[in-house]
């Protein structure tokens, strides 16, 4: 019997796949536990529509991330930091502070978990920070660290 999986099943396959299972396994396990439905024409058409909708949503998210990356290229965030002699900074700047400053100065909602800092910013200057907006899109934000008087 052909079955369309509604959830990932360890020994069968992933959600949305069409798999061949024995009649007894389908009747006694897959169908009663709502892990899958019988692969008839109506269910096949529903599956095609769901896949088309998922692809459309994924494409829209990718385009939105690309727009956001282009917007980030034009923005600059200024952070103040106390420093001693020779520009040696006290403390460091974290991704949380960068996200808060971007929200306040540029009205950009950035998730601190998506900001990728190779190491904490511990000196004055201008830095380019990578922000993972999508699996295929990474934006760059300019962060300027100045001395706090």
Coordinates of N, CA and C in Angstrom, one line a residue:
X1 N 0.8 -1.2 0.0 CA 0.0 0.0 0.0 C 0.9 1.2 0.0
X2 N 0.5 2.2 -0.8 CA 1.3 3.5 -0.9 C 0.7 4.4 0.1
X3 N 1.6 5.1 0.9 CA 1.2 6.0 2.0 C 2.0 7.3 1.9
X4 N 1.3 8.4 2.1 CA 1.9 9.7 2.2 C 2.2 10.0 3.7
X5 N 3.4 10.2 4.0 CA 3.8 10.4 5.4 C 3.4 11.8 5.9
X6 N 2.7 12.0 7.0 CA 2.4 13.3 7.6 C 3.4 13.7 8.6
X7 N 4.2 12.8 9.1 CA 5.3 13.1 10.0 C 6.5 12.3 9.7
X8 N 7.7 12.6 10.2 CA 8.9 11.8 10.0 C 8.7 10.5 10.8
X9 N 8.9 9.4 10.1 CA 8.9 8.1 10.8 C 10.3 7.5 10.6
X10 N 10.9 7.1 11.7 CA 12.3 6.7 11.8 C 12.6 5.6 10.7
X11 N 11.8 4.6 10.6 CA 12.2 3.5 9.7 C 11.7 3.7 8.3
X12 N 10.8 4.6 8.1 CA 10.1 4.8 6.8 C 10.7 5.9 5.9
X13 N 10.6 7.1 6.5 CA 11.1 8.3 5.7 C 10.6 9.6 6.4
X14 N 10.7 10.7 5.6 CA 10.4 12.0 6.1 C 9.0 12.4 5.7
X15 N 8.6 13.5 6.4 CA 7.3 14.1 6.1 C 7.1 14.5 4.6
X16 N 6.0 14.1 4.0 CA 5.7 14.5 2.7 C 6.2 13.5 1.6
X17 N 6.9 12.4 2.1 CA 7.3 11.4 1.1 C 6.2 10.4 0.9
X18 N 6.3 9.8 -0.3 CA 5.3 8.7 -0.6 C 6.1 7.4 -0.5
X19 N 5.7 6.5 0.4 CA 6.4 5.3 0.7 C 5.5 4.1 0.5
X20 N 6.1 2.9 0.2 CA 5.4 1.7 0.0 C 5.5 0.9 1.3
X21 N 4.4 0.6 1.9 CA 4.4 -0.3 3.2 C 3.4 -1.4 3.0
X22 N 3.6 -2.4 3.8 CA 2.7 -3.6 3.8 C 1.3 -3.1 4.3
X23 N 0.3 -3.8 3.8 CA -1.1 -3.4 4.1 C -1.4 -3.4 5.6
X24 N -0.9 -4.5 6.3 CA -1.1 -4.6 7.7 C -0.4 -3.5 8.5
X25 N 0.8 -3.2 8.1 CA 1.6 -2.1 8.8 C 0.8 -0.8 8.6
X26 N 0.3 -0.5 7.5 CA -0.4 0.7 7.2 C -1.7 0.7 8.0
X27 N -2.5 -0.3 8.0 CA -3.8 -0.4 8.7 C -3.6 -0.3 10.2
X28 N -2.6 -1.0 10.7 CA -2.5 -1.2 12.2 C -1.6 -0.1 12.9
X29 N -0.7 0.5 12.1 CA 0.2 1.4 12.7 C 0.2 2.8 12.1
X30 N 0.5 2.9 10.9 CA 0.7 4.2 10.2 C -0.6 5.0 10.2
X31 N -1.7 4.4 9.7 CA -3.0 5.2 9.6 C -3.6 5.5 11.0
X32 N -3.7 4.5 11.9 CA -4.4 4.9 13.2 C -3.6 5.9 14.0
X33 N -2.3 5.9 13.9 CA -1.5 6.9 14.7 C -1.3 8.2 13.9
X34 N -2.0 8.4 12.8 CA -2.0 9.6 12.0 C -0.6 10.0 11.6
X35 N 0.2 9.0 11.3 CA 1.6 9.2 10.8 C 1.6 9.3 9.3
X36 N 0.5 8.9 8.6 CA 0.4 9.0 7.2 C -1.1 8.8 6.7
X37 N -1.3 9.1 5.5 CA -2.6 8.9 4.8 C -2.4 8.0 3.6
X38 N -3.5 7.4 3.2 CA -3.4 6.6 1.9 C -3.1 7.5 0.7
X39 N -2.3 7.0 -0.2 CA -1.9 7.8 -1.3 C -2.9 7.7 -2.5
X40 N -4.1 8.3 -2.3 CA -5.1 8.3 -3.4 C -5.0 9.6 -4.1
X41 N -5.8 9.8 -5.1 CA -5.6 11.0 -6.0 C -5.9 12.3 -5.2
X42 N -6.9 12.3 -4.4 CA -7.2 13.5 -3.6 C -6.0 13.9 -2.7
X43 N -5.5 12.9 -2.0 CA -4.4 13.2 -1.1 C -3.1 13.6 -1.9
X44 N -2.9 13.0 -3.0 CA -1.7 13.4 -3.9 C -1.8 14.8 -4.3
X45 N -3.0 15.2 -4.7 CA -3.2 16.6 -5.1 C -3.0 17.6 -3.9
X46 N -3.5 17.2 -2.8 CA -3.2 18.0 -1.6 C -1.7 18.1 -1.3
X47 N -1.0 17.1 -1.5 CA 0.5 17.1 -1.2 C 1.2 18.0 -2.2
X48 N 0.7 18.0 -3.5 CA 1.3 18.9 -4.5 C 1.1 20.3 -4.1
X49 N -0.2 20.6 -3.7 CA -0.5 22.0 -3.3 C 0.3 22.4 -2.1
X50 N 0.5 21.6 -1.1 CA 1.3 21.9 0.1 C 2.8 22.2 -0.3
X51 N 3.3 21.3 -1.2 CA 4.7 21.5 -1.6 C 4.9 22.8 -2.4
X52 N 3.9 23.1 -3.3 CA 4.0 24.4 -4.0 C 3.9 25.6 -3.1
X53 N 3.0 25.5 -2.1 CA 2.9 26.6 -1.1 C 4.2 26.8 -0.3
X54 N 4.7 25.6 0.1 CA 6.0 25.7 0.9 C 7.1 26.3 0.1
X55 N 7.2 26.0 -1.2 CA 8.2 26.5 -2.1 C 8.0 28.0 -2.2
X56 N 6.8 28.5 -2.4 CA 6.5 29.9 -2.5 C 6.9 30.7 -1.3
X57 N 6.6 30.1 -0.1 CA 6.9 30.8 1.2 C 8.4 30.8 1.3
X58 N 9.1 29.8 1.0 CA 10.6 29.7 1.1 C 11.2 30.8 0.2
X59 N 10.7 30.9 -1.0 CA 11.2 31.9 -2.0 C 10.9 33.3 -1.4
X60 N 9.8 33.6 -0.8 CA 9.5 34.9 -0.3 C 10.4 35.2 0.9
X61 N 10.7 34.2 1.7 CA 11.6 34.4 2.8 C 13.0 34.8 2.3
X62 N 13.4 34.1 1.3 CA 14.8 34.3 0.7 C 14.8 35.8 0.1
X63 N 13.8 36.2 -0.6 CA 13.8 37.6 -1.1 C 13.8 38.6 0.0
X64 N 13.0 38.3 1.0 CA 13.0 39.3 2.2 C 14.4 39.4 2.8
X65 N 15.1 38.2 3.0 CA 16.4 38.2 3.6 C 17.4 39.0 2.7
X66 N 17.3 38.9 1.4 CA 18.1 39.6 0.4 C 17.9 41.1 0.5
X67 N 16.7 41.5 0.7 CA 16.4 42.9 0.9 C 17.0 43.5 2.2
X68 N 16.8 42.7 3.2 CA 17.4 43.0 4.5 C 18.9 43.2 4.5
X69 N 19.5 42.3 3.7 CA 21.0 42.3 3.6 C 21.4 43.6 2.9
X70 N 20.7 43.9 1.8 CA 21.0 45.2 1.1 C 20.8 46.4 2.0
X71 N 19.8 46.4 2.8 CA 19.5 47.5 3.8 C 20.6 47.6 4.8
X72 N 21.1 46.4 5.3 CA 22.2 46.4 6.3 C 23.5 47.0 5.8
X73 N 23.7 46.8 4.5 CA 25.0 47.3 3.9 C 25.0 48.8 4.0
X74 N 23.9 49.5 4.0 CA 23.9 51.0 4.1 C 23.9 51.5 5.5
X75 N 23.7 50.7 6.5 CA 23.5 51.2 7.9 C 24.8 51.1 8.6
X76 N 24.9 51.9 9.6 CA 26.1 51.9 10.5 C 25.6 52.1 12.0
X77 N 26.1 51.3 12.9 CA 25.7 51.4 14.3 C 26.9 51.9 15.1
X78 N 26.7 52.9 15.9 CA 27.7 53.5 16.7 C 27.5 53.1 18.2
X79 N 28.6 52.5 18.7 CA 28.5 52.1 20.1 C 29.6 52.8 20.9
X80 N 29.3 53.2 22.1 CA 30.3 53.9 23.0 C 30.9 52.9 24.0
X81 N 32.2 53.1 24.2 CA 32.9 52.2 25.1 C 33.9 53.0 25.9
X82 N 34.1 52.7 27.2 CA 35.1 53.4 28.0 C 36.4 52.8 27.6
X83 N 37.5 53.6 27.6 CA 38.8 53.1 27.3 C 39.8 53.9 28.0
X84 N 41.0 53.2 28.2 CA 42.1 53.8 28.9 C 43.1 54.4 27.9
X85 N 44.4 54.4 28.4 CA 45.5 54.9 27.6 C 45.7 54.0 26.3
X86 N 46.0 54.7 25.2 CA 46.3 53.9 24.0 C 45.1 53.3 23.4
X87 N 43.9 53.7 23.7 CA 42.7 53.1 23.1 C 42.4 51.7 23.6
X88 N 43.0 51.3 24.7 CA 42.7 50.0 25.3 C 41.4 50.1 26.0
X89 N 40.5 49.2 25.6 CA 39.1 49.2 26.1 C 38.9 48.5 27.4
X90 N 37.9 49.0 28.1 CA 37.5 48.3 29.4 C 36.3 47.4 29.0
X91 N 36.4 46.1 29.0 CA 35.3 45.3 28.7 C 35.2 44.9 27.2
X92 N 34.1 44.5 26.7 CA 33.9 44.2 25.3 C 32.5 44.4 24.9
X93 N 32.3 44.4 23.6 CA 31.0 44.6 23.0 C 30.5 43.2 22.5
X94 N 29.2 42.9 23.0 CA 28.7 41.6 22.6 C 27.6 41.7 21.5
X95 N 27.1 40.6 21.0 CA 26.1 40.6 20.0 C 24.8 41.2 20.6
X96 N 24.5 41.0 21.9 CA 23.3 41.6 22.5 C 23.3 43.1 22.4
X97 N 24.5 43.7 22.7 CA 24.6 45.2 22.6 C 24.5 45.7 21.2
X98 N 25.0 44.9 20.3 CA 24.9 45.3 18.8 C 23.4 45.3 18.4
X99 N 22.7 44.2 18.8 CA 21.3 44.1 18.5 C 20.5 45.2 19.1
X100 N 20.8 45.6 20.3 CA 20.0 46.7 21.0 C 20.3 48.0 20.3
X101 N 21.6 48.3 20.0 CA 21.9 49.5 19.3 C 21.3 49.6 17.9
X102 N 21.3 48.5 17.2 CA 20.6 48.5 15.8 C 19.1 48.8 16.0
X103 N 18.5 48.3 17.0 CA 17.1 48.6 17.2 C 16.9 50.0 17.5
X104 N 17.7 50.6 18.3 CA 17.5 52.0 18.8 C 17.9 53.0 17.7
X105 N 19.1 52.8 17.0 CA 19.6 53.7 16.1 C 19.0 53.6 14.7
X106 N 18.8 52.4 14.2 CA 18.4 52.2 12.8 C 17.0 51.6 12.7
X107 N 16.3 51.3 13.8 CA 15.0 50.7 13.8 C 15.0 49.3 13.1
X108 N 16.1 48.5 13.3 CA 16.2 47.2 12.8 C 16.1 46.2 13.9
X109 N 15.2 45.2 13.6 CA 15.0 44.1 14.5 C 16.0 43.0 14.2
X110 N 17.1 42.8 14.9 CA 18.0 41.8 14.7 C 18.1 40.8 15.9
X111 N 18.1 39.5 15.6 CA 18.2 38.5 16.6 C 19.7 38.4 17.0
X112 N 20.0 38.5 18.3 CA 21.3 38.5 18.8 C 22.0 37.1 18.5
X113 N 21.2 36.1 18.3 CA 21.8 34.8 18.0 C 22.3 34.7 16.6
X114 N 21.7 35.5 15.7 CA 22.1 35.5 14.3 C 23.3 36.4 14.0
X115 N 23.7 37.2 15.0 CA 24.9 38.0 14.8 C 26.1 37.2 15.0
X116 N 27.0 37.1 14.0 CA 28.2 36.3 14.1 C 29.5 37.1 14.4
X117 N 29.9 37.0 15.6 CA 31.2 37.7 16.0 C 32.3 36.6 16.1
X118 N 33.4 36.8 15.3 CA 34.5 35.8 15.4 C 35.0 35.8 16.8
X119 N 35.2 37.0 17.4 CA 35.6 37.2 18.8 C 35.0 38.5 19.3
X120 N 34.9 38.6 20.6 CA 34.3 39.8 21.1 C 35.1 41.1 20.7
X121 N 34.4 42.2 20.5 CA 35.0 43.4 20.1 C 35.6 44.1 21.4
X122 N 36.9 44.2 21.4 CA 37.6 44.7 22.6 C 38.4 46.0 22.4
X123 N 38.3 46.6 21.2 CA 39.0 47.8 20.9 C 38.2 48.8 20.1
X124 N 38.6 50.0 20.1 CA 37.9 51.1 19.4 C 38.2 50.9 17.9
X125 N 37.3 51.3 17.1 CA 37.5 51.2 15.6 C 36.2 50.9 14.9
X126 N 36.3 50.6 13.6 CA 35.2 50.2 12.8 C 35.3 48.7 12.4
X127 N 34.2 48.0 12.7 CA 34.2 46.6 12.4 C 33.0 46.2 11.5
X128 N 33.2 45.2 10.7 CA 32.1 44.7 9.8 C 31.7 43.4 10.5
X129 N 30.4 43.3 10.9 CA 29.8 42.2 11.6 C 28.9 41.4 10.6
X130 N 29.1 40.1 10.6 CA 28.2 39.3 9.7 C 26.9 38.9 10.5
X131 N 25.8 39.0 9.8 CA 24.5 38.6 10.3 C 23.9 37.6 9.4
X132 N 23.6 36.4 10.0 CA 23.0 35.3 9.2 C 21.5 35.5 9.2
X133 N 21.0 36.0 8.0 CA 19.6 36.3 7.8 C 18.8 35.1 7.3
X134 N 19.4 34.2 6.6 CA 18.8 33.1 6.0 C 19.9 32.1 5.8
X135 N 19.5 30.8 5.5 CA 20.6 29.8 5.3 C 21.5 30.2 4.1
X136 N 20.9 30.9 3.1 CA 21.7 31.3 1.9 C 22.1 32.7 1.9
X137 N 21.7 33.6 2.9 CA 22.0 35.0 2.8 C 22.7 35.4 4.2
X138 N 23.8 36.1 4.0 CA 24.5 36.7 5.2 C 24.7 38.2 4.9
X139 N 24.2 39.0 5.8 CA 24.4 40.5 5.6 C 25.6 41.0 6.4
X140 N 26.0 42.2 6.1 CA 27.1 42.8 6.8 C 26.6 44.1 7.4
X141 N 26.9 44.3 8.6 CA 26.6 45.6 9.3 C 27.8 46.2 9.8
X142 N 28.0 47.5 9.6 CA 29.2 48.2 10.0 C 28.9 48.7 11.5
X143 N 29.8 48.4 12.4 CA 29.8 48.7 13.8 C 31.0 49.6 14.1
X144 N 30.7 50.8 14.5 CA 31.7 51.8 14.8 C 31.8 51.9 16.4
X145 N 32.9 51.6 16.9 CA 33.1 51.7 18.4 C 33.9 52.9 18.7
X146 N 33.3 53.9 19.4 CA 34.0 55.1 19.8 C 34.2 55.2 21.3
X147 N 35.0 56.1 21.7 CA 35.3 56.3 23.1 C 34.2 57.1 23.8
X148 N 33.9 56.6 25.0 CA 32.8 57.3 25.7 C 33.5 58.3 26.7
X149 N 33.0 59.5 26.6 CA 33.6 60.6 27.4 C 33.0 60.6 28.8

